[in-house]
Amino acid sequence: MNKFTINQPLDMHLHLRDNDMLKLVAPLTSETFSGALVMPNLVPPITKKDDLLAYKQRIIEASNDDNFIPYMTLFFQNDYSFEFLESVKNEIIGIKLYPAGITTNSETGVSSMDIEVLRATLENMSRLGIPLCIHGETNGFVMDREKEFMPIYESIAKAFPDLKIIMEHITTKDAVDLLDKYPNLYATVTLHHLLITLDDVAGGMLDPHLFCKPIAKRPEDRTALLNAALKAHPKLMFGSDSAPHPKHKKECCGCAAGVFTSPIALQVLVELFEKHNALENLNDFVSNNAQKIYGLNLSEKNINLVKKDFIVPAIYEYKDEKVVPMYAGKTLAWSIDSIL
């Protein structure tokens, strides 16, 4: 096959940052995606309606009039009232829960995952039909953090059976297995976790541009994730977790966690699914599943790709912001040909 069309691609987990970084990275998603679920972990985080609407407007302005919908989220707080959530329900697609300090800009996240501590907000979300998106990691040993979080997912799923829960950027076989255990559990998976293991990050020379949280895991975990994606498991969605950081904050001691994949996501996904003879499932994985899970209605947007070498730029920059993408300088087998 030399051509392939992706219909209405969606990125259901995306970091767009703000200010000049937003102006740099937003068009790299809005050009080729129909929509994206935008993370709220700015500094300070998005917890108020006015801040939410202002941020959405900045995203729209940075998106160059592309046919693109930013799906907004709030940063989880224990004390969101029913009245507040009802007033903002039509402006958001979900609320993102971060355990405190677990990843970038999550210092003001929840300090306790006790159900009773979370109950007030979760009950209000459940009553209003607002999905809960969770960064599911503990503060344990880095390779076990997601696995240790599985009982927490289970306890929330059982305590709030009407609450739609999305396990964000899953990285383990345990999380894949959990998808089929509870009807209200769903998940996103990133491009990089379908491709790499910890060996790629630190098995030889350390590659800071592959360092992320949750950290890449073992080969058997990657295999489980890849198999679920290739089969377009109906409860699994593509969410890039593309997380841009300035070049100087990646290529340094104590580098920031995040992999920047927005400019290459669709090209690499087509190459990956073609390699495994699963192209017939790609549109479900990158669009249809998310539309069904979140109940989205999208305008038509078709991305036509062609089998033609694409050399990934070494860097993307705008003013003083410079970001290095995954696979910088490498040649991909597929290129974006046209956008209709």
Short mmCIF file of C-alpha atoms in Angstrom, two decimals:
data_model
loop_
_atom_site.label_atom_id
_atom_site.label_comp_id
_atom_site.label_asym_id
_atom_site.label_seq_id
_atom_site.Cartn_x
_atom_site.Cartn_y
_atom_site.Cartn_z
CA MET A 1 0.00 0.00 0.00
CA ASN A 2 1.35 3.42 -0.98
CA LYS A 3 -1.48 5.64 0.28
CA PHE A 4 -3.63 5.74 3.40
CA THR A 5 -6.27 8.12 4.75
CA ILE A 6 -6.94 8.79 8.42
CA ASN A 7 -10.40 10.18 9.07
CA GLN A 8 -10.87 12.76 11.82
CA PRO A 9 -7.79 11.87 13.91
CA LEU A 10 -8.02 12.64 17.63
CA ASP A 11 -5.28 13.01 20.22
CA MET A 12 -6.94 12.28 23.55
CA HIS A 13 -4.04 13.34 25.76
CA LEU A 14 -1.99 16.39 24.77
CA HIS A 15 0.16 19.03 26.42
CA LEU A 16 0.11 22.41 24.68
CA ARG A 17 1.75 24.53 27.41
CA ASP A 18 1.24 28.31 27.08
CA ASN A 19 2.67 31.56 25.74
CA ASP A 20 5.36 31.17 23.05
CA MET A 21 5.55 27.40 23.58
CA LEU A 22 1.82 27.18 22.88
CA LYS A 23 2.28 29.21 19.70
CA LEU A 24 5.04 26.82 18.63
CA VAL A 25 3.39 23.47 19.31
CA ALA A 26 -0.37 24.07 18.85
CA PRO A 27 -0.21 24.33 15.03
CA LEU A 28 1.77 21.07 14.87
CA THR A 29 -1.33 19.31 16.22
CA SER A 30 -4.15 21.49 14.89
CA GLU A 31 -3.01 21.13 11.29
CA THR A 32 -3.37 17.34 11.21
CA PHE A 33 -5.79 16.45 14.03
CA SER A 34 -9.51 17.13 14.27
CA GLY A 35 -9.30 17.63 18.01
CA ALA A 36 -7.29 16.96 21.13
CA LEU A 37 -7.94 16.58 24.85
CA VAL A 38 -5.78 19.29 26.42
CA MET A 39 -4.11 18.83 29.78
CA PRO A 40 -4.74 21.47 32.50
CA ASN A 41 -1.39 21.32 34.35
CA LEU A 42 -0.24 24.84 33.65
CA VAL A 43 1.33 27.04 36.32
CA PRO A 44 -0.99 27.75 38.06
CA PRO A 45 -3.24 24.85 37.01
CA ILE A 46 -6.62 25.37 35.36
CA THR A 47 -9.21 25.17 38.14
CA LYS A 48 -11.50 28.15 37.41
CA LYS A 49 -14.00 28.69 34.61
CA ASP A 50 -12.59 32.05 33.53
CA ASP A 51 -9.07 30.61 33.31
CA LEU A 52 -10.39 27.63 31.35
CA LEU A 53 -12.17 29.80 28.79
CA ALA A 54 -9.20 32.14 28.44
CA TYR A 55 -6.82 29.22 27.87
CA LYS A 56 -9.15 27.71 25.27
CA GLN A 57 -9.22 31.02 23.42
CA ARG A 58 -5.40 31.20 23.42
CA ILE A 59 -5.29 27.69 21.96
CA ILE A 60 -7.76 28.59 19.23
CA GLU A 61 -5.79 31.72 18.36
CA ALA A 62 -2.57 29.68 18.17
CA SER A 63 -4.17 27.07 15.90
CA ASN A 64 -4.09 29.15 12.72
CA ASP A 65 -7.79 28.81 11.90
CA ASP A 66 -7.36 25.07 11.44
CA ASN A 67 -10.41 22.83 11.62
CA PHE A 68 -9.48 21.77 15.14
CA ILE A 69 -11.35 21.48 18.47
CA PRO A 70 -9.45 21.79 21.77
CA TYR A 71 -11.31 19.62 24.28
CA MET A 72 -10.69 21.22 27.65
CA THR A 73 -10.14 19.72 31.10
CA LEU A 74 -10.00 20.99 34.65
CA PHE A 75 -7.31 20.14 37.20
CA PHE A 76 -8.91 17.94 39.88
CA GLN A 77 -9.76 19.53 43.24
CA ASN A 78 -11.34 17.79 46.22
CA ASP A 79 -13.92 20.51 46.74
CA TYR A 80 -15.55 21.11 43.35
CA SER A 81 -19.22 21.79 44.13
CA PHE A 82 -22.10 20.44 42.10
CA GLU A 83 -23.10 23.98 41.17
CA PHE A 84 -19.63 24.85 39.89
CA LEU A 85 -19.29 21.66 37.86
CA GLU A 86 -22.77 22.11 36.43
CA SER A 87 -21.82 25.64 35.32
CA VAL A 88 -18.69 24.43 33.54
CA LYS A 89 -19.89 21.04 32.26
CA ASN A 90 -20.48 22.20 28.69
CA GLU A 91 -17.00 23.71 28.50
CA ILE A 92 -15.02 20.61 29.50
CA ILE A 93 -14.65 17.02 28.37
CA GLY A 94 -13.26 15.73 31.67
CA ILE A 95 -11.34 16.44 34.85
CA LYS A 96 -7.72 15.34 35.23
CA LEU A 97 -6.54 13.91 38.54
CA TYR A 98 -2.84 14.06 39.34
CA PRO A 99 -1.32 12.56 42.48
CA ALA A 100 0.70 15.37 44.03
CA GLY A 101 4.22 15.74 42.64
CA ILE A 102 4.01 12.70 40.38
CA THR A 103 4.80 14.48 37.10
CA THR A 104 5.33 17.90 35.50
CA ASN A 105 3.46 20.73 37.27
CA SER A 106 1.51 18.37 39.53
CA GLU A 107 2.69 19.73 42.87
CA THR A 108 -0.84 20.90 43.72
CA GLY A 109 -2.39 17.55 42.85
CA VAL A 110 -4.20 15.35 45.38
CA SER A 111 -2.13 14.27 48.36
CA SER A 112 -4.40 11.33 49.26
CA MET A 113 -6.09 8.77 47.00
CA ASP A 114 -8.48 7.76 49.80
CA ILE A 115 -11.98 7.38 48.37
CA GLU A 116 -13.53 9.38 51.19
CA VAL A 117 -11.19 12.31 50.53
CA LEU A 118 -12.14 12.29 46.84
CA ARG A 119 -15.81 11.41 47.29
CA ALA A 120 -17.44 14.86 47.10
CA THR A 121 -16.00 15.78 43.71
CA LEU A 122 -16.31 12.26 42.28
CA GLU A 123 -19.98 12.01 43.27
CA ASN A 124 -20.69 15.34 41.61
CA MET A 125 -18.84 14.28 38.48
CA SER A 126 -20.73 11.00 38.40
CA ARG A 127 -24.10 12.74 38.75
CA LEU A 128 -23.23 15.15 35.93
CA GLY A 129 -21.66 12.58 33.63
CA ILE A 130 -18.21 14.22 33.60
CA PRO A 131 -15.38 11.70 32.89
CA LEU A 132 -12.41 11.35 35.22
CA CYS A 133 -8.95 11.18 33.64
CA ILE A 134 -6.21 9.87 35.95
CA HIS A 135 -2.42 9.90 35.90
CA GLY A 136 -2.20 6.52 37.56
CA GLU A 137 1.08 6.25 39.46
CA THR A 138 2.12 5.94 43.09
CA ASN A 139 5.32 7.29 44.60
CA GLY A 140 6.84 3.80 44.81
CA PHE A 141 9.76 2.30 42.89
CA VAL A 142 9.68 3.87 39.44
CA MET A 143 9.11 0.64 37.49
CA ASP A 144 6.25 -0.42 39.78
CA ARG A 145 4.34 2.84 40.15
CA GLU A 146 1.62 2.08 37.61
CA LYS A 147 1.20 -1.52 38.76
CA GLU A 148 0.82 -0.31 42.36
CA PHE A 149 -1.93 2.07 41.22
CA MET A 150 -4.14 -0.70 39.82
CA PRO A 151 -5.99 -1.31 43.13
CA ILE A 152 -6.81 2.41 43.27
CA TYR A 153 -8.37 2.27 39.81
CA GLU A 154 -10.38 -0.74 40.94
CA SER A 155 -11.59 0.91 44.13
CA ILE A 156 -12.78 4.02 42.27
CA ALA A 157 -14.40 1.94 39.52
CA LYS A 158 -16.34 -0.08 42.11
CA ALA A 159 -17.27 2.88 44.31
CA PHE A 160 -18.53 4.98 41.38
CA PRO A 161 -19.90 2.54 38.77
CA ASP A 162 -21.56 5.35 36.78
CA LEU A 163 -18.35 7.38 36.55
CA LYS A 164 -16.42 7.02 33.29
CA ILE A 165 -12.75 6.59 34.24
CA ILE A 166 -9.87 6.94 31.78
CA MET A 167 -6.54 5.41 32.75
CA GLU A 168 -4.19 7.83 31.05
CA HIS A 169 -1.07 6.83 29.08
CA ILE A 170 -1.03 3.22 30.31
CA THR A 171 2.35 1.48 30.14
CA THR A 172 1.86 -2.02 31.56
CA LYS A 173 0.27 -5.36 30.78
CA ASP A 174 -1.55 -5.06 34.12
CA ALA A 175 -3.40 -1.97 32.90
CA VAL A 176 -4.35 -3.64 29.61
CA ASP A 177 -5.75 -6.60 31.53
CA LEU A 178 -7.75 -4.29 33.81
CA LEU A 179 -9.60 -2.77 30.83
CA ASP A 180 -11.82 -5.82 30.53
CA LYS A 181 -12.55 -6.14 34.25
CA TYR A 182 -14.73 -3.05 34.81
CA PRO A 183 -17.25 -1.60 32.32
CA ASN A 184 -16.49 2.00 33.36
CA LEU A 185 -12.70 1.77 32.83
CA TYR A 186 -11.09 3.04 29.61
CA ALA A 187 -7.54 4.03 28.66
CA THR A 188 -5.26 6.02 26.41
CA VAL A 189 -1.87 4.88 25.18
CA THR A 190 0.93 6.97 23.69
CA LEU A 191 2.91 6.55 20.51
CA HIS A 192 6.22 6.20 22.34
CA HIS A 193 4.99 3.51 24.71
CA LEU A 194 3.98 1.43 21.68
CA LEU A 195 7.56 1.67 20.40
CA ILE A 196 10.09 1.81 23.21
CA THR A 197 11.12 0.08 26.42
CA LEU A 198 13.34 1.30 29.24
CA ASP A 199 16.26 -0.15 27.29
CA ASP A 200 15.77 2.50 24.61
CA VAL A 201 15.86 5.23 27.23
CA ALA A 202 18.78 4.12 29.38
CA GLY A 203 20.10 0.79 28.11
CA GLY A 204 23.02 2.44 26.32
CA MET A 205 23.77 6.13 26.19
CA LEU A 206 20.97 7.97 28.00
CA ASP A 207 18.45 9.47 25.55
CA PRO A 208 16.79 12.43 27.31
CA HIS A 209 14.29 12.87 24.47
CA LEU A 210 12.79 9.45 25.28
CA PHE A 211 12.62 10.08 29.03
CA CYS A 212 9.02 10.43 30.16
CA LYS A 213 6.63 9.76 33.01
CA PRO A 214 5.27 7.16 33.27
CA ILE A 215 8.64 5.71 32.33
CA ALA A 216 8.79 3.15 29.52
CA LYS A 217 8.60 -0.39 30.90
CA ARG A 218 9.54 -3.94 29.89
CA PRO A 219 9.27 -5.67 26.48
CA GLU A 220 6.29 -7.73 27.65
CA ASP A 221 4.47 -4.53 28.62
CA ARG A 222 5.13 -2.95 25.24
CA THR A 223 3.89 -6.12 23.55
CA ALA A 224 0.62 -6.03 25.50
CA LEU A 225 0.06 -2.36 24.68
CA LEU A 226 0.89 -2.87 21.01
CA ASN A 227 -1.39 -5.87 20.65
CA ALA A 228 -4.30 -3.97 22.17
CA ALA A 229 -3.70 -0.97 19.92
CA LEU A 230 -3.27 -3.03 16.74
CA LYS A 231 -6.56 -4.78 17.45
CA ALA A 232 -8.16 -1.39 18.23
CA HIS A 233 -9.46 -2.59 21.59
CA PRO A 234 -12.78 -0.67 21.84
CA LYS A 235 -11.89 0.79 25.26
CA LEU A 236 -8.46 2.03 24.18
CA MET A 237 -7.76 5.40 22.50
CA PHE A 238 -4.72 7.12 21.07
CA GLY A 239 -3.42 9.84 23.38
CA SER A 240 0.04 11.04 22.46
CA ASP A 241 0.97 12.62 25.80
CA SER A 242 3.16 14.75 23.54
CA ALA A 243 4.91 16.89 26.13
CA PRO A 244 7.20 19.60 24.81
CA HIS A 245 10.01 20.98 26.93
CA PRO A 246 12.63 23.53 25.88
CA LYS A 247 15.75 21.91 24.45
CA HIS A 248 17.89 23.26 27.29
CA LYS A 249 15.60 21.59 29.86
CA LYS A 250 15.86 18.20 28.13
CA GLU A 251 19.57 18.15 27.34
CA CYS A 252 20.80 18.78 30.86
CA CYS A 253 21.36 17.17 34.24
CA GLY A 254 18.00 16.43 35.84
CA CYS A 255 16.20 16.70 32.53
CA ALA A 256 12.44 17.26 32.27
CA ALA A 257 10.15 14.29 31.61
CA GLY A 258 8.25 14.27 28.33
CA VAL A 259 8.45 13.06 24.73
CA PHE A 260 7.48 15.46 21.93
CA THR A 261 5.70 13.46 19.21
CA SER A 262 2.99 15.70 17.74
CA PRO A 263 4.73 16.39 14.40
CA ILE A 264 5.36 12.70 13.67
CA ALA A 265 2.48 10.87 15.35
CA LEU A 266 0.32 10.07 12.32
CA GLN A 267 3.23 9.18 10.06
CA VAL A 268 4.70 6.76 12.60
CA LEU A 269 1.32 5.22 13.43
CA VAL A 270 0.67 4.41 9.77
CA GLU A 271 4.15 2.88 9.49
CA LEU A 272 3.64 0.87 12.68
CA PHE A 273 0.18 -0.46 11.78
CA GLU A 274 1.30 -1.27 8.23
CA LYS A 275 4.28 -3.22 9.57
CA HIS A 276 1.90 -5.39 11.60
CA ASN A 277 -0.72 -5.74 8.83
CA ALA A 278 -3.30 -3.87 10.90
CA LEU A 279 -4.03 -0.71 8.90
CA GLU A 280 -7.73 -1.60 8.81
CA ASN A 281 -7.84 -0.91 12.58
CA LEU A 282 -5.95 2.39 12.64
CA ASN A 283 -8.96 4.67 12.20
CA ASP A 284 -10.70 2.98 15.13
CA PHE A 285 -7.64 3.41 17.33
CA VAL A 286 -6.95 7.03 16.42
CA SER A 287 -10.51 8.32 16.03
CA ASN A 288 -13.60 6.12 16.19
CA ASN A 289 -13.02 4.66 19.67
CA ALA A 290 -12.61 8.11 21.21
CA GLN A 291 -15.71 9.41 19.45
CA LYS A 292 -17.77 6.58 20.95
CA ILE A 293 -16.25 6.76 24.43
CA TYR A 294 -16.60 10.54 24.79
CA GLY A 295 -19.67 10.97 22.56
CA LEU A 296 -18.00 13.37 20.13
CA ASN A 297 -19.36 14.72 16.86
CA LEU A 298 -16.67 15.95 14.48
CA SER A 299 -16.69 17.82 11.21
CA GLU A 300 -15.02 16.04 8.30
CA LYS A 301 -11.22 16.18 8.17
CA ASN A 302 -9.22 13.63 6.21
CA ILE A 303 -5.46 13.30 6.44
CA ASN A 304 -3.97 11.66 3.35
CA LEU A 305 -0.60 10.03 3.82
CA VAL A 306 1.70 8.69 1.14
CA LYS A 307 4.63 6.29 1.28
CA LYS A 308 7.39 8.83 0.80
CA ASP A 309 10.44 9.55 2.94
CA PHE A 310 9.97 12.23 5.58
CA ILE A 311 13.06 13.49 7.39
CA VAL A 312 12.11 14.55 10.90
CA PRO A 313 13.38 18.07 11.61
CA ALA A 314 16.19 18.26 14.14
CA ILE A 315 14.36 20.98 16.01
CA TYR A 316 11.16 23.04 15.99
CA GLU A 317 11.44 26.64 17.10
CA TYR A 318 9.49 29.84 17.58
CA LYS A 319 11.23 32.95 18.92
CA ASP A 320 13.28 31.72 21.90
CA GLU A 321 11.49 28.36 22.25
CA LYS A 322 13.26 25.34 20.79
CA VAL A 323 11.91 21.77 21.04
CA VAL A 324 13.49 18.53 19.85
CA PRO A 325 11.03 15.91 18.56
CA MET A 326 11.23 12.16 18.95
CA TYR A 327 13.24 10.65 16.06
CA ALA A 328 14.87 14.01 15.30
CA GLY A 329 16.91 13.74 12.10
CA LYS A 330 15.66 10.26 11.27
CA THR A 331 13.82 9.24 8.10
CA LEU A 332 10.24 7.97 8.30
CA ALA A 333 8.66 5.86 5.58
CA TRP A 334 5.41 7.85 5.40
CA SER A 335 4.66 11.54 4.81
CA ILE A 336 1.53 13.65 5.05
CA ASP A 337 0.44 14.32 1.49
CA SER A 338 -2.68 16.45 1.87
CA ILE A 339 -5.35 17.54 4.36
CA LEU A 340 -8.97 17.74 3.23
#
